XYZ file of C-alpha atoms in Angstrom:
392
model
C 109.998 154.937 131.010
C 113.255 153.924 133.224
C 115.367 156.222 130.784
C 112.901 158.844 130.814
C 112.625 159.138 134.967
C 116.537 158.837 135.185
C 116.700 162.005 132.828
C 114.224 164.299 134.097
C 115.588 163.216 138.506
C 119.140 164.099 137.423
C 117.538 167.355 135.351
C 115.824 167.649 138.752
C 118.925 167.552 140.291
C 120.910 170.458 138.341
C 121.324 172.944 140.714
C 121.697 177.093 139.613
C 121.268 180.453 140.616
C 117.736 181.019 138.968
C 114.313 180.127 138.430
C 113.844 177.030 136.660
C 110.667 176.577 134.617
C 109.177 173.626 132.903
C 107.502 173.253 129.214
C 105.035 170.438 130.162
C 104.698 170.016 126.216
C 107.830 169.691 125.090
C 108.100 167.089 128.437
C 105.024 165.355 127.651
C 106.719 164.884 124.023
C 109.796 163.872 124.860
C 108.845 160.497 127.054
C 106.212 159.915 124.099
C 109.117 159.484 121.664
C 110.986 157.764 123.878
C 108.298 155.672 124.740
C 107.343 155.068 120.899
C 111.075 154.740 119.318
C 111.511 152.276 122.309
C 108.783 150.159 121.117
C 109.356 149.908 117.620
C 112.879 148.983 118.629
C 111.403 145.717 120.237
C 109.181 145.248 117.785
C 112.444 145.170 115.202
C 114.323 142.568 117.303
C 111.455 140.330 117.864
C 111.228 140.055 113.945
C 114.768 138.416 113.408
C 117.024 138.669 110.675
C 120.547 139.789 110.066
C 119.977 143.330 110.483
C 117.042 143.138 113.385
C 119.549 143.850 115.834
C 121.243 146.917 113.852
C 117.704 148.238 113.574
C 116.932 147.786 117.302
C 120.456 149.889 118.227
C 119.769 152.610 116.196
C 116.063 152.892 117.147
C 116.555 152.796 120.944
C 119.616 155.099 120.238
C 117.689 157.723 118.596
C 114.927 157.501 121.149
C 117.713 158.232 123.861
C 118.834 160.949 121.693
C 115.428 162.703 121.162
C 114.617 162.165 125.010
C 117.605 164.536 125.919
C 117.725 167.191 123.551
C 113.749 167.558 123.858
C 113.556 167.908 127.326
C 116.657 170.098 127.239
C 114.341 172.332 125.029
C 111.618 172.035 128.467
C 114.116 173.131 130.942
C 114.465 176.652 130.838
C 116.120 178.941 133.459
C 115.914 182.217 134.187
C 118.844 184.251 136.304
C 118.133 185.624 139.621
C 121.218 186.956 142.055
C 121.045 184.209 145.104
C 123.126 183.179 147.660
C 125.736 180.436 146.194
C 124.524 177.506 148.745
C 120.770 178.346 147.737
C 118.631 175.525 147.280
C 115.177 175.205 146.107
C 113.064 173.220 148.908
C 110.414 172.501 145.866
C 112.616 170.882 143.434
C 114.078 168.660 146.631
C 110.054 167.543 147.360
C 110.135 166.973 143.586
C 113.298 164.811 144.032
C 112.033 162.823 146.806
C 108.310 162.250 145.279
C 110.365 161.177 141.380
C 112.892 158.697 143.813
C 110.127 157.225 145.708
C 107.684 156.680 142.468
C 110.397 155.043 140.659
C 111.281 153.118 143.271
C 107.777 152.148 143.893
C 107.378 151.198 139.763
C 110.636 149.034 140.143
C 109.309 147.309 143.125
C 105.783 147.193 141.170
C 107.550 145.837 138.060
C 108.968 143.267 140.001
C 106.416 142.095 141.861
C 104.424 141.923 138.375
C 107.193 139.994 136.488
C 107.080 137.321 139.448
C 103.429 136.776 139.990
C 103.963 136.261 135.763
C 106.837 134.058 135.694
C 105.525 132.299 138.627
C 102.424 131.406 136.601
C 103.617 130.966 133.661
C 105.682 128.037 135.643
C 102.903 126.889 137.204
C 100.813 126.722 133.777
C 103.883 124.889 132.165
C 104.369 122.319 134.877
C 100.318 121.565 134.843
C 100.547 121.124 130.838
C 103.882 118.740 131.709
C 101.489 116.618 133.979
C 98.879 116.642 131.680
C 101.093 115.379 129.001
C 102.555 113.170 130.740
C 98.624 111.919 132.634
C 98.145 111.509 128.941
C 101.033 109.483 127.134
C 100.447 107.139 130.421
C 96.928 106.718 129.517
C 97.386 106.507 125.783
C 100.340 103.616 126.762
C 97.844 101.761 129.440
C 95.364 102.025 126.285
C 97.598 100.920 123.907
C 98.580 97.818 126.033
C 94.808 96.904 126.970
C 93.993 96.667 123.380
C 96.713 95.092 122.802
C 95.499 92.162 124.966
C 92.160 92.813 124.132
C 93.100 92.481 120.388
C 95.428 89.303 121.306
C 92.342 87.344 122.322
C 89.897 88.471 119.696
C 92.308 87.204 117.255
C 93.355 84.184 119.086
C 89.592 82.786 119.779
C 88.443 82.695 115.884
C 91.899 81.790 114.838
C 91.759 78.421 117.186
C 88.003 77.958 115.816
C 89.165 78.065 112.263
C 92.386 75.813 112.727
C 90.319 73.345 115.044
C 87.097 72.620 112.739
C 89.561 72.765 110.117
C 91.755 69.821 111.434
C 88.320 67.910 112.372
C 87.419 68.385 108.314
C 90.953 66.859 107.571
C 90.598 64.106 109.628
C 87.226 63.361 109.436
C 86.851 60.779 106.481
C 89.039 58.657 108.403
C 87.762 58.952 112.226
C 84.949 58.237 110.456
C 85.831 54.984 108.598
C 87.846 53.686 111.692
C 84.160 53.253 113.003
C 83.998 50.404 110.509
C 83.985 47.041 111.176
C 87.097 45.740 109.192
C 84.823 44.016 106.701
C 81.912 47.072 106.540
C 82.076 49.132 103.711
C 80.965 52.323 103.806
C 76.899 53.215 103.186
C 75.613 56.104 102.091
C 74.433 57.244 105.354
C 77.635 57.417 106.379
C 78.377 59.977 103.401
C 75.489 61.834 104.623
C 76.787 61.944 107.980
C 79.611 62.878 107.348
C 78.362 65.734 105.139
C 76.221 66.803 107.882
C 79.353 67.054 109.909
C 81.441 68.774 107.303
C 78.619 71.608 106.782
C 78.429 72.109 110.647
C 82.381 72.720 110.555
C 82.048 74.761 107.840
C 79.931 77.118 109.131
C 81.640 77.496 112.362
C 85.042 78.061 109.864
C 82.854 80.731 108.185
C 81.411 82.446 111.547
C 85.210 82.826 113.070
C 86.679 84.406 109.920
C 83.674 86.934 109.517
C 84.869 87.828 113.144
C 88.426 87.938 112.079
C 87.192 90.267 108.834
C 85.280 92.213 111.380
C 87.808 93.069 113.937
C 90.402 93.643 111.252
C 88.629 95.901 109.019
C 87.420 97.936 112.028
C 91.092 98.336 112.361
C 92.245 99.272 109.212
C 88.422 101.489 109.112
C 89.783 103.606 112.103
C 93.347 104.107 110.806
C 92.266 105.590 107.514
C 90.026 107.868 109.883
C 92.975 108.738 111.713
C 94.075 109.944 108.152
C 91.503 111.848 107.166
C 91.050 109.424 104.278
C 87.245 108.892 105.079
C 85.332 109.528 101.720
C 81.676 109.280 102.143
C 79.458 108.258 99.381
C 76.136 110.026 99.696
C 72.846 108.960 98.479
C 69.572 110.547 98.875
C 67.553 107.117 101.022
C 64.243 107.463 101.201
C 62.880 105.560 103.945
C 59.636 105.674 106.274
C 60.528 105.715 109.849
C 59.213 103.459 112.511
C 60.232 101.634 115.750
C 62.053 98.202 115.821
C 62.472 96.152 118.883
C 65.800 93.134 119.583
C 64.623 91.126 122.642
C 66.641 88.587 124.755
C 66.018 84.769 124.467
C 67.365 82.265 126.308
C 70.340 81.187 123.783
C 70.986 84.451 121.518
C 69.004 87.439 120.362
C 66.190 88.122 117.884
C 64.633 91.110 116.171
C 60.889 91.501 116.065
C 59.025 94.269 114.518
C 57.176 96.266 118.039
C 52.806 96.083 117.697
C 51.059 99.296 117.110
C 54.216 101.648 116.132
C 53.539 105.222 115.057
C 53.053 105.910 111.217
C 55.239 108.844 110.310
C 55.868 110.603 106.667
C 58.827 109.436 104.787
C 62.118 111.070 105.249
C 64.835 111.843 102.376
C 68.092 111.593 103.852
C 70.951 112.032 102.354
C 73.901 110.154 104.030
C 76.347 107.453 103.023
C 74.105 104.102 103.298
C 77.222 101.566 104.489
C 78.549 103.657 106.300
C 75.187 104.718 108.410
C 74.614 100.814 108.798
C 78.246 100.439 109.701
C 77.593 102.729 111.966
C 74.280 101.853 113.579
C 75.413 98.342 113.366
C 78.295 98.988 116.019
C 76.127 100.841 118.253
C 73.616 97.922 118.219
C 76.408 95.575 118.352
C 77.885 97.225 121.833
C 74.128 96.944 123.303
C 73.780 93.358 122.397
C 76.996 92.452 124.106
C 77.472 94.467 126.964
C 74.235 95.817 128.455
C 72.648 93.033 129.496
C 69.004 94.256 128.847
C 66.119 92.224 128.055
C 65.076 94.754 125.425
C 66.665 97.136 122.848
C 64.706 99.723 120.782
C 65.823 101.532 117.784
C 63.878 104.692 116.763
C 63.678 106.846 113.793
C 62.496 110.226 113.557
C 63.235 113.708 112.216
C 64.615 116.602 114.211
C 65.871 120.157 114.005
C 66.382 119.931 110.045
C 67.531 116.430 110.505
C 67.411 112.840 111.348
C 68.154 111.252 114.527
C 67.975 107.871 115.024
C 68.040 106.267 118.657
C 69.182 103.122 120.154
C 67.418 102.496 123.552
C 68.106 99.296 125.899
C 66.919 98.752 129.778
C 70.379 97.330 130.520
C 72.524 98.358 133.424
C 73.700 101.322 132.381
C 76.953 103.578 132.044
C 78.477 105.866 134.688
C 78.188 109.195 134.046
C 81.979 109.963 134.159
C 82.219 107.432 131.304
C 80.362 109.283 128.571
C 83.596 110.543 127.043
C 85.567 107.405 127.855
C 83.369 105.719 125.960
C 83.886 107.282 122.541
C 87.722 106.881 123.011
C 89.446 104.728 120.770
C 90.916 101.303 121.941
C 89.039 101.876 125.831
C 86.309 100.043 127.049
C 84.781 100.818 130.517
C 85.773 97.137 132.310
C 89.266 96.128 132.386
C 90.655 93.374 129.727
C 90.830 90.779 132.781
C 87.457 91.591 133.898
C 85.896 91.887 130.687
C 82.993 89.198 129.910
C 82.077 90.460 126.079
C 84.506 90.854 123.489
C 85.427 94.085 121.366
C 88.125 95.803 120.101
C 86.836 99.350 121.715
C 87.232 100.805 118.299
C 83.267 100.956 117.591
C 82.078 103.629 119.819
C 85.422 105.628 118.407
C 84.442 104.567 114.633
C 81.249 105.852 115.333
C 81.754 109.492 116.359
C 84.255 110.232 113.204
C 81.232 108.610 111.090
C 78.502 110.845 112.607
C 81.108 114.072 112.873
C 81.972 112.655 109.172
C 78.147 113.473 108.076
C 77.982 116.577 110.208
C 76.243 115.133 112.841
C 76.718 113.967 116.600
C 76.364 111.088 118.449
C 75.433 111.150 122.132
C 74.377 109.605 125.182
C 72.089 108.941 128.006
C 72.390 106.412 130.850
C 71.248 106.151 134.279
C 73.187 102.975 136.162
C 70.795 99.455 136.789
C 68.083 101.399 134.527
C 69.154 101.431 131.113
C 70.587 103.599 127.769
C 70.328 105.794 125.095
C 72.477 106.563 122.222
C 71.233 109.626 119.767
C 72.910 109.811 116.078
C 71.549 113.098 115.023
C 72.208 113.363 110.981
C 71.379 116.534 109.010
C 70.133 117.355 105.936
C 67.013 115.476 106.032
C 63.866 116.763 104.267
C 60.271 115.491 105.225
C 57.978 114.482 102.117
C 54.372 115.716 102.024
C 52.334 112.660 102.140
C 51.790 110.157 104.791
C 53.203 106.418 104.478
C 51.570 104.065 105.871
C 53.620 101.551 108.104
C 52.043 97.266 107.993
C 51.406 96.406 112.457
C 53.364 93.711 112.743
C 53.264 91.285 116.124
């Protein structure tokens, strides 16, 4: 379009002794070819290649070309006798309008490639800052579960070497008891057997924990791989409400009076991985919500199955629900943190329900409680009823 106004101002400017007349079609046709020829040009360079460049010359040549000998063909004069210094006052109103347009698209073209470049900048420099908000986070992440993982390993690890230096040393802490001349009875046998089973099962309780945090571990990586195979089964299973309340030294599980008969479901889902995954979620309300009560539901939905894990604990901020389902975070601080955790379950959990097609969400109002929904599809719902025992 620059070439094209340059042509037709200095055509403008041609001055003769004669009418000059204009063949708007062959004008309209030769900035069209320009116009076109100019384009495919760019469209030739931005492919690359040896002979791009060679392809772009001779393109934008031959629209140059085209442009000139066209509109030569839509200037056409015709001879009238005229004083020599006569001058046509249209063609110089024609002149001025053709100067001040193209001056005004230059200034227009400007203005345009600025407010572009200036955002482009501005959209660069906010992705920089996001990167960079994000490789600080992922390092502050990577460092709190780093500490967090420290002391998850270090607390089972000192159970298991200190109950296993008490078993090496116990037949003789316990025989230096003895009187010199005693010999040892068989209650002391049983005692000590006692003793060794306690140990034992304290040895046996730490390395579960160790199993646990390490396979989460090695669980999420292969996640992080896409190596998650799923092994689905068609579980048939009627669905009814279960109830974990607080006691005074640890947690138990009763079945809650008077729950709702429902028809039996077939679901087909991966069975160790669903428990892994309800499991975790139960897990997380055990330790860190503090409620008296936790309720898991069952139920089908929307060509599904959802199952729901309720508690009346204190709650999560609302600003944490995605937080939540990162991997390695957990919503305290490592030095503030009262409950253990790896803050891989939450994250092990959404790639296990996305894994199945599903979703996992959540629910929480702060001091009054939460919900976490697994929706999983694919669930049918058989025709006749089951009938659920009441248990107290």
């Amino acid at each position: 379009m620059a070439i094209s106004a340059m042509h037709y101002t200095g055509m403008i400017a041609y001055r003769v002794q004669g009418t000059i007349q204009w063949d708007m079609g062959y004008l309209a046709a030769s900035v069209i070819i320009a116009v076109t020829l100019a384009t495919l040009a760019l469209g030739a360079a931005g492919r690359g290649g040896k002979g791009s460049v060679l392809w772009m010359t001779g393109l934008l040549a031959l629209a140059i070309i085209l442009l000139h000998f066209t509109g030569m063909a839509a200037f056409q004069v015709t001879p009238l006798a005229a004083q020599p210094l006569y001058a046509n006052p249209v063609e110089y109103r024609l002149i001025a309008l053709i100067i001040a347009g193209t001056a005004a698209i230059i200034a227009l073209a400007a203005l345009f490639s600025y407010v572009v470049e200036n955002r482009t900048r501005n959209e660069s420099v906010e992705e920089l800052r996001q990167a960079r908000d994000a490789a600080e986070s992922a390092s502050r992440a990577k460092s709190e579960f780093m500490s967090v993982l420290s002391h998850e390993l270090r607390t089972p690890l000192t159970i298991v070497i200190g109950y296993a230096s008490f078993l090496s040393e116990l037949k003789r802490h316990n025989l230096a008891k003895l009187e010199p001349e005693e010999k040892p009875a068989s209650e002391h046998f049983t005692k000590m057997g006692d003793q060794a089973e306690l140990y034992g099962q304290r040895i046996k309780f730490a390395g579960g924990q160790l199993l646990t945090i390490i396979n989460d571990i090695l669980d999420y990586t292969n996640m992080e791989l896409n190596d998650l195979a799923l092994d689905k089964t068609p579980l048939i299973r009627a669905c009814y409400w279960r109830k974990w309340s607080s006691s005074t030294m640890g947690r138990r599980m009763t079945r809650r009076p008077g729950c709702i008969s429902t028809p039996p479901l077939t679901v087909t889902a991966d069975r160790r991985r669903s428990l892994q995954l309800l499991g975790h979620i139960v897990g997380n309300a055990l330790k860190f919500s503090k409620a008296r009560d936790i309720h898991l539901r069952a139920r089908p939905h929307a060509g599904g199955f959802v199952f729901e894990v309720e508690d009346n604990g204190v709650g999560i901020a609302a600003q944490d629900f995605d937080r939540i389902f990162e991997a390695f975070t957990q919503i305290e601080d490592a030095d503030d943190r009262a409950e253990g955790g790896t803050g891989l379950g939450l994250a092990i959990c959404k790639k296990l329900a996305l894994a199945h097609g599903g979703d996992i969400t959540v629910k929480s109002t702060l001091g009054q409680g939460t919900i976490f929904t697994v929706f999983i599809p694919g669930a049918t719902q058989m025709a006749e009823p089951a009938t659920l025992a009441q248990a107290s």
